[in-house]
N, CA, C and O of each residue as an XYZ file, in Angstrom:
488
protein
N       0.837     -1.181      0.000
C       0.000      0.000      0.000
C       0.884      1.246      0.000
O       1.849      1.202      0.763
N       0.667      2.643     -0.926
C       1.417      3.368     -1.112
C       1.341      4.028      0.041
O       0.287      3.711      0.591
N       2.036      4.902      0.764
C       2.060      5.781      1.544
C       2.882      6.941      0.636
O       3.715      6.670     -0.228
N       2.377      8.540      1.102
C       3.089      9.371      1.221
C       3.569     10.351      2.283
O       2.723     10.794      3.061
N       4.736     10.705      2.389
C       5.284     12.047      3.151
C       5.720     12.653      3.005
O       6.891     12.500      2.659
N       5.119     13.964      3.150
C       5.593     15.439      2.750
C       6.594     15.986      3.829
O       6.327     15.650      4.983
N       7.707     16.776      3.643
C       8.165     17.586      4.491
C       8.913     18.806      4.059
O       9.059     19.177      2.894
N       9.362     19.374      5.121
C      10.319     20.586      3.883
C       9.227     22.036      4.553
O       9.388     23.066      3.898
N       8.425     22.130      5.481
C       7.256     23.077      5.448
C       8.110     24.052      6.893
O       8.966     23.723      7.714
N       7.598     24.915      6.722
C       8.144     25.918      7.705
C       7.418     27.531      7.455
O       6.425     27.989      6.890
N       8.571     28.036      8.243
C       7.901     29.809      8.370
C       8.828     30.487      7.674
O      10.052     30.418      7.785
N       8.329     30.996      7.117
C       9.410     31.894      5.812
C       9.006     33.049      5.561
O       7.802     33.143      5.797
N       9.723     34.512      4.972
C       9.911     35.951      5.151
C       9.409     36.013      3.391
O      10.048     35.553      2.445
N       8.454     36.526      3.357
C       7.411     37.184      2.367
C       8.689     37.129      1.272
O       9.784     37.555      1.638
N       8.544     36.693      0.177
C       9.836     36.567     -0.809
C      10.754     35.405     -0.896
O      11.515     35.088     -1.811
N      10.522     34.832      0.252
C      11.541     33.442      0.774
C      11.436     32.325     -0.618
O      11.003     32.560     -1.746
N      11.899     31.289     -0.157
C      11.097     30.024     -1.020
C      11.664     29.216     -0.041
O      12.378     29.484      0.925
N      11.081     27.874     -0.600
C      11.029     26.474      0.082
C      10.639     25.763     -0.595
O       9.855     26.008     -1.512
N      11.356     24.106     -0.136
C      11.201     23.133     -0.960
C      10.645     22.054     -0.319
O      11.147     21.763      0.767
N       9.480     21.209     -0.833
C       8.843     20.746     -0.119
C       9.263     19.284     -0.644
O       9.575     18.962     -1.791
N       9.172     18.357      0.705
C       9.281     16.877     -0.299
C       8.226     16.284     -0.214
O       7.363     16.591      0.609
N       8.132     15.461     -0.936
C       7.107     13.885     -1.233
C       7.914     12.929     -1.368
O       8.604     12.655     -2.350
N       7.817     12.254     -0.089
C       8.499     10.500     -0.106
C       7.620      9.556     -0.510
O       6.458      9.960     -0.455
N       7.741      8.508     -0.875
C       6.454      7.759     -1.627
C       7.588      6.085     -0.809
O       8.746      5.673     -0.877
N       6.556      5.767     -0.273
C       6.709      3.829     -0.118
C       5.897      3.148     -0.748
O       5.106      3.712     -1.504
N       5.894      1.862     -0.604
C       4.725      1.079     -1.327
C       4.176      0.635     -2.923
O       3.310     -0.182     -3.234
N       5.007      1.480     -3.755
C       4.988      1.209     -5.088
C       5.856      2.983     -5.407
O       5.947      4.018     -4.746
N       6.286      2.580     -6.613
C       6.737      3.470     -8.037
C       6.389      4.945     -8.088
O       5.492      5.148     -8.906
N       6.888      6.222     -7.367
C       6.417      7.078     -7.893
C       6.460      7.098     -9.401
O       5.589      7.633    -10.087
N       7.578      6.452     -9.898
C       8.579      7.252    -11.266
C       7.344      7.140    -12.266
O       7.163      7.772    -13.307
N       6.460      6.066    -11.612
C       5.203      5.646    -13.028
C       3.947      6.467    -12.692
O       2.989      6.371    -13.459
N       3.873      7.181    -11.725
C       2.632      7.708    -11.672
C       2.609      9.337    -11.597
O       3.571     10.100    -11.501
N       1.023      9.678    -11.679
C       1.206     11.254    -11.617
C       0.906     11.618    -10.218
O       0.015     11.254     -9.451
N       2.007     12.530    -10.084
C       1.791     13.319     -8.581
C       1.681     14.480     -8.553
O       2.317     15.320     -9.189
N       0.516     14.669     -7.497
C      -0.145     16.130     -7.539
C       0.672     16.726     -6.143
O       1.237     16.112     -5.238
N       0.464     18.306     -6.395
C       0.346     18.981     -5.312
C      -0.647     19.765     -5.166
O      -1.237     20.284     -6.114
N      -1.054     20.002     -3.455
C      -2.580     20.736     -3.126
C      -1.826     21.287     -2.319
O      -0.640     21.168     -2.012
N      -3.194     22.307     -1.812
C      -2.822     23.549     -0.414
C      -4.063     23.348     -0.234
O      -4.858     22.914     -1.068
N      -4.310     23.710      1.049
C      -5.599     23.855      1.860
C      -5.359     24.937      2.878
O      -4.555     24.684      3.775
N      -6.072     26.340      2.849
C      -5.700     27.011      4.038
C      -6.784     26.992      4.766
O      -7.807     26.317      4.655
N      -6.428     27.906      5.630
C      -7.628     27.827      7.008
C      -9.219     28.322      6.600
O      -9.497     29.461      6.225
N     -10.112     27.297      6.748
C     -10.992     28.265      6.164
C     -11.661     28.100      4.384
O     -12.769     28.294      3.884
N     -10.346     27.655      3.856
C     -10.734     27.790      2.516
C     -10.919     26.076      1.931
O     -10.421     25.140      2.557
N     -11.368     25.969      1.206
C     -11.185     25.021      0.390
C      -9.697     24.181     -0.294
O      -8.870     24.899     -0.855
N      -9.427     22.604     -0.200
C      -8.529     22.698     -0.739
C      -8.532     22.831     -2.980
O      -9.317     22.512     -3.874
N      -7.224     23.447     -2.897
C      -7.000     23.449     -4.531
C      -5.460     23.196     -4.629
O      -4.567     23.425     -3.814
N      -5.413     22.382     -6.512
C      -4.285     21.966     -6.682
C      -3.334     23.340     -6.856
O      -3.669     24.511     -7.036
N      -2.015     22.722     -6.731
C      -0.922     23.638     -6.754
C      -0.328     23.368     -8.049
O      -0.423     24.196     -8.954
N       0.243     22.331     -8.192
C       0.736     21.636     -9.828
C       0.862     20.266     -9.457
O       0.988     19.793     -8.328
N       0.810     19.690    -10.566
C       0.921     18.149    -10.823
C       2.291     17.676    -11.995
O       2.656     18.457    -12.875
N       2.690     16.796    -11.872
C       3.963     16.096    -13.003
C       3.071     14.758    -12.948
O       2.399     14.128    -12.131
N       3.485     14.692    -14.385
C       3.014     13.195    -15.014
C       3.967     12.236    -15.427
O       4.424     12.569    -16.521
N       4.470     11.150    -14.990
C       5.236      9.989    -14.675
C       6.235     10.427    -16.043
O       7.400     10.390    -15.645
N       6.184     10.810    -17.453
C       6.996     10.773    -18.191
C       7.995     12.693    -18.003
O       8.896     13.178    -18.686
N       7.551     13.017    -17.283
C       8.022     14.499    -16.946
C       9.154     14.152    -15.561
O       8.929     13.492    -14.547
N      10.517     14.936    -16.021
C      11.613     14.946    -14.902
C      10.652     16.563    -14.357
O      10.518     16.311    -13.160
N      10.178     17.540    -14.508
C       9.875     18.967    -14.252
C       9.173     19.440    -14.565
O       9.147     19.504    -15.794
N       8.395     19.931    -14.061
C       7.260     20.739    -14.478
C       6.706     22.207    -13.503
O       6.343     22.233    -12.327
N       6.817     23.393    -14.546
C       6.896     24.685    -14.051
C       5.686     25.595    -14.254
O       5.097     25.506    -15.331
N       5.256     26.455    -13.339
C       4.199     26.914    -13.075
C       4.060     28.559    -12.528
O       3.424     28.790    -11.499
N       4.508     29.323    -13.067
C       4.721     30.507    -12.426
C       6.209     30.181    -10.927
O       7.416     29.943    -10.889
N       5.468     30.314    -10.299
C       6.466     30.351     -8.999
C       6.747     29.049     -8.473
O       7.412     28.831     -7.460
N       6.123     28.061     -9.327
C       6.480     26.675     -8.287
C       6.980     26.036     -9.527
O       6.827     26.403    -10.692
N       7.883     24.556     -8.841
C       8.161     23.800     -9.888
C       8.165     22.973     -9.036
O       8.351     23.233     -7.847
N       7.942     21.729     -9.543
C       7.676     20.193     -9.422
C       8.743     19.371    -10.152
O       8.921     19.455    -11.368
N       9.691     18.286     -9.046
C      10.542     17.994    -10.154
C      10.856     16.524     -9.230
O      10.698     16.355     -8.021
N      11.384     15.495    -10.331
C      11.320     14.038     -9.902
C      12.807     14.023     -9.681
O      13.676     14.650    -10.288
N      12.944     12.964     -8.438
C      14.590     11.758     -8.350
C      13.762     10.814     -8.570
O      12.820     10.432     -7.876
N      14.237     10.351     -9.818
C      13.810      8.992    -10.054
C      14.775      8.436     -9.392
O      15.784      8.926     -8.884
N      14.254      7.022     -9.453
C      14.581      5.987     -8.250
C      14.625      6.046     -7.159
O      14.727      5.089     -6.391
N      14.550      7.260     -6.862
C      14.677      7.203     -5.416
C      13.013      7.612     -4.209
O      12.923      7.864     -3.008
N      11.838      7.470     -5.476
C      10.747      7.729     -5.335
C      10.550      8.814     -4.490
O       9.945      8.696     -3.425
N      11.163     10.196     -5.013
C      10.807     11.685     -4.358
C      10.491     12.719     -5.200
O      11.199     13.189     -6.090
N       9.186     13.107     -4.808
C       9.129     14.547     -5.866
C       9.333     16.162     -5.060
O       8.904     16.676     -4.027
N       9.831     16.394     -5.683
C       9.776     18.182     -4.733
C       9.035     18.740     -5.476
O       8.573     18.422     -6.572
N       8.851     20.163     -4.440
C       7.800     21.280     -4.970
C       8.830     22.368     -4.334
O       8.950     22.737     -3.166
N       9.605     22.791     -5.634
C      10.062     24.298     -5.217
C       9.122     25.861     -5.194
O       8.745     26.310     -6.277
N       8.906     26.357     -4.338
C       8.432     27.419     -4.079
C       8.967     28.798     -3.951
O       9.427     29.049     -2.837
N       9.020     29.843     -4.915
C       9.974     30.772     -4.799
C       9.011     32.093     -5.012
O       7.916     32.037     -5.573
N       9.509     33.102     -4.554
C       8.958     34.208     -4.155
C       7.735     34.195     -3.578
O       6.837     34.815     -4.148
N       7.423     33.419     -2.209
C       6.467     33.292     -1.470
C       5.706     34.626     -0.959
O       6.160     35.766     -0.853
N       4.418     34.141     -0.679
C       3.503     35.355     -0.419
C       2.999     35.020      0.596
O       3.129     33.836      0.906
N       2.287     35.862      1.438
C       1.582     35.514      3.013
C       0.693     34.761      2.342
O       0.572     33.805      3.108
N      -0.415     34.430      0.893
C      -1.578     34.130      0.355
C      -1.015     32.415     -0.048
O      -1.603     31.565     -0.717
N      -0.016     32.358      0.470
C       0.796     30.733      0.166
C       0.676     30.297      1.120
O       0.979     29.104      1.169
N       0.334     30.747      2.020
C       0.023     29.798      3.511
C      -1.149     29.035      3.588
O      -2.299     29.368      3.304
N      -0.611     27.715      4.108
C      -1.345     26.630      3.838
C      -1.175     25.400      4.077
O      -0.206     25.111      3.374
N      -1.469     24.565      4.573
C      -0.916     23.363      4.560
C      -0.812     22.348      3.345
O      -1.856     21.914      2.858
N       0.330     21.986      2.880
C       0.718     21.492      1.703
C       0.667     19.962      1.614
O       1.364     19.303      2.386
N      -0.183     19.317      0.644
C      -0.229     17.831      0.467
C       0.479     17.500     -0.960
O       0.485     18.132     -2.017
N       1.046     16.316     -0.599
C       0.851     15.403     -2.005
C       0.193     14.538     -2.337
O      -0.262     13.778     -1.482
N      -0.038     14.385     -3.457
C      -1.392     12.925     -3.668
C      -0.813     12.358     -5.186
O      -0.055     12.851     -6.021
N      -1.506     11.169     -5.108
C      -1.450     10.799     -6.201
C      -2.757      9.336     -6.355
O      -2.939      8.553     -5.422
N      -3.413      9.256     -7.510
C      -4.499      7.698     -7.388
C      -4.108      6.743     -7.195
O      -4.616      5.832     -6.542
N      -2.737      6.794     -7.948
C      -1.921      5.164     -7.733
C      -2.206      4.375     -8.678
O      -1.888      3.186     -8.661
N      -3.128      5.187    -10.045
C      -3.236      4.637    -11.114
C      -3.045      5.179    -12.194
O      -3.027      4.407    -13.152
N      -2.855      6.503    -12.456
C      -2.717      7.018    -14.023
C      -0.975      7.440    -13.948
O      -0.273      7.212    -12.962
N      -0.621      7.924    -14.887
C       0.935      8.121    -15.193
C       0.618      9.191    -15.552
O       1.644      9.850    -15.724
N      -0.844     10.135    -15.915
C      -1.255     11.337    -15.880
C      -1.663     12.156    -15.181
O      -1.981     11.694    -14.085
N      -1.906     13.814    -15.345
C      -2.312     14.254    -13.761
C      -3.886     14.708    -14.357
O      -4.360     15.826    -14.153
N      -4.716     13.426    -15.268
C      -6.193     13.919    -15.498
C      -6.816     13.769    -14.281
O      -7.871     14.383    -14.124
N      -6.320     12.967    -13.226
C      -7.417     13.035    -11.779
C      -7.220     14.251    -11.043
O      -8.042     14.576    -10.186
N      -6.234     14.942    -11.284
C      -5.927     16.201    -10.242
C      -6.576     17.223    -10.511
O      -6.244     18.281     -9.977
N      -7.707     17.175    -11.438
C      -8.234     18.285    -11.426
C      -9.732     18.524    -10.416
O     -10.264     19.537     -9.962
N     -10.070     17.043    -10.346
C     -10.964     16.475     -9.021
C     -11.006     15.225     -8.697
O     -11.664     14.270     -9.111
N      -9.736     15.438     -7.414
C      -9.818     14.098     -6.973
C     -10.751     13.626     -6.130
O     -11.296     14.354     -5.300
N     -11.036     12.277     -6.280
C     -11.913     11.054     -5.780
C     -11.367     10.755     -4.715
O     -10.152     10.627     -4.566
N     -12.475     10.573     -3.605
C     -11.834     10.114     -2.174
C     -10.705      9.330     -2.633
O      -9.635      9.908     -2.441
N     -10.599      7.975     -3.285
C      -9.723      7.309     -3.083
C      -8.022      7.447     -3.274
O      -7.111      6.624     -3.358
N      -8.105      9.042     -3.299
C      -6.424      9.445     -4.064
C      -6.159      9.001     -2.626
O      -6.946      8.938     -1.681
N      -5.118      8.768     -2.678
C      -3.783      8.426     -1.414
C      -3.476     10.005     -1.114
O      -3.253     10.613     -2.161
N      -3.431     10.559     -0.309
C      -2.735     11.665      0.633
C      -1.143     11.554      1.274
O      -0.730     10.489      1.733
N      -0.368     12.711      1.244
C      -0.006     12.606      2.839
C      -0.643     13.061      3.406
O      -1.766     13.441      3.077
N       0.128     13.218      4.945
C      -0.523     13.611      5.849
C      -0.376     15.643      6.254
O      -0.800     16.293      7.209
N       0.506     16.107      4.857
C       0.639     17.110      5.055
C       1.819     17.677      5.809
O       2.476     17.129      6.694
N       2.016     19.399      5.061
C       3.081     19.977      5.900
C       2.897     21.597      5.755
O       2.700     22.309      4.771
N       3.012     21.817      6.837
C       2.500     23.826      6.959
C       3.557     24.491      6.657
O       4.607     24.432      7.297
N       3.296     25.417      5.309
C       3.934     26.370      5.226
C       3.321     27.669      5.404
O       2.277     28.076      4.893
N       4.047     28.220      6.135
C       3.173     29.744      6.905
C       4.341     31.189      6.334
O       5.385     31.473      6.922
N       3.835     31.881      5.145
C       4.738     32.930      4.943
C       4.298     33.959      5.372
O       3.170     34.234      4.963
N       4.895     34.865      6.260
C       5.223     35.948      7.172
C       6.233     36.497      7.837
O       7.074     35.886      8.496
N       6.142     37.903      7.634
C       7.319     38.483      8.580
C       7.281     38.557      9.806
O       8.239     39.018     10.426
């Protein structure tokens, strides 16, 4: 059974960045698509970006998403952070497509972590 864990989350100065990880056990990131979400207080969660199993990187304004293969880890670099980036940060993935067509609404059954808070403020 896949598990994920995020870490890398902290308190950072309006402009900062940070890099978040996704550890994956239990099967193959390298073959599947992995999303990133935020959820802040209050709000609803929404995706951040997703990479699809044939992508080493994938870039998005201020974030990028990028694979170690083999070593089943994806990061989420975050650069020029804003107080409006605060949030607690997940990774997910279904555990079945090599695409990120589920990340646009995932189904209870995506796999989670358990999350990691990034709080930007001075």
């Amino acid at each position: 059974q896949l598990q994920l864990v995020e870490s890398g989350g902290g308190l950072v100065q309006p402009g900062g960045s940070l890099r978040l990880s996704c550890a994956g056990s239990g099967d193959n990131l390298d073959l599947l698509g992995i999303g990133w979400f935020r959820q802040a207080p209050g709000k609803e969660r929404e995706g951040v970006l997703c990479i699809s199993s044939g992508d080493d990187t994938t870039v998005k304004g201020r974030f990028t998403i990028s694979r170690v293969r083999g070593k089943n880890l994806v990061y989420l670099q975050m650069n020029s952070l804003k107080p409006e980036d605060t949030a607690v940060y997940y990774c997910a993935t279904d555990e079945v497509s090599a695409t990120c067509s589920w990340a646009d609404a995932p189904v209870p059954e995506v796999t989670w972590g358990q999350g990691t808070q990034v709080t930007v403020s001075s």
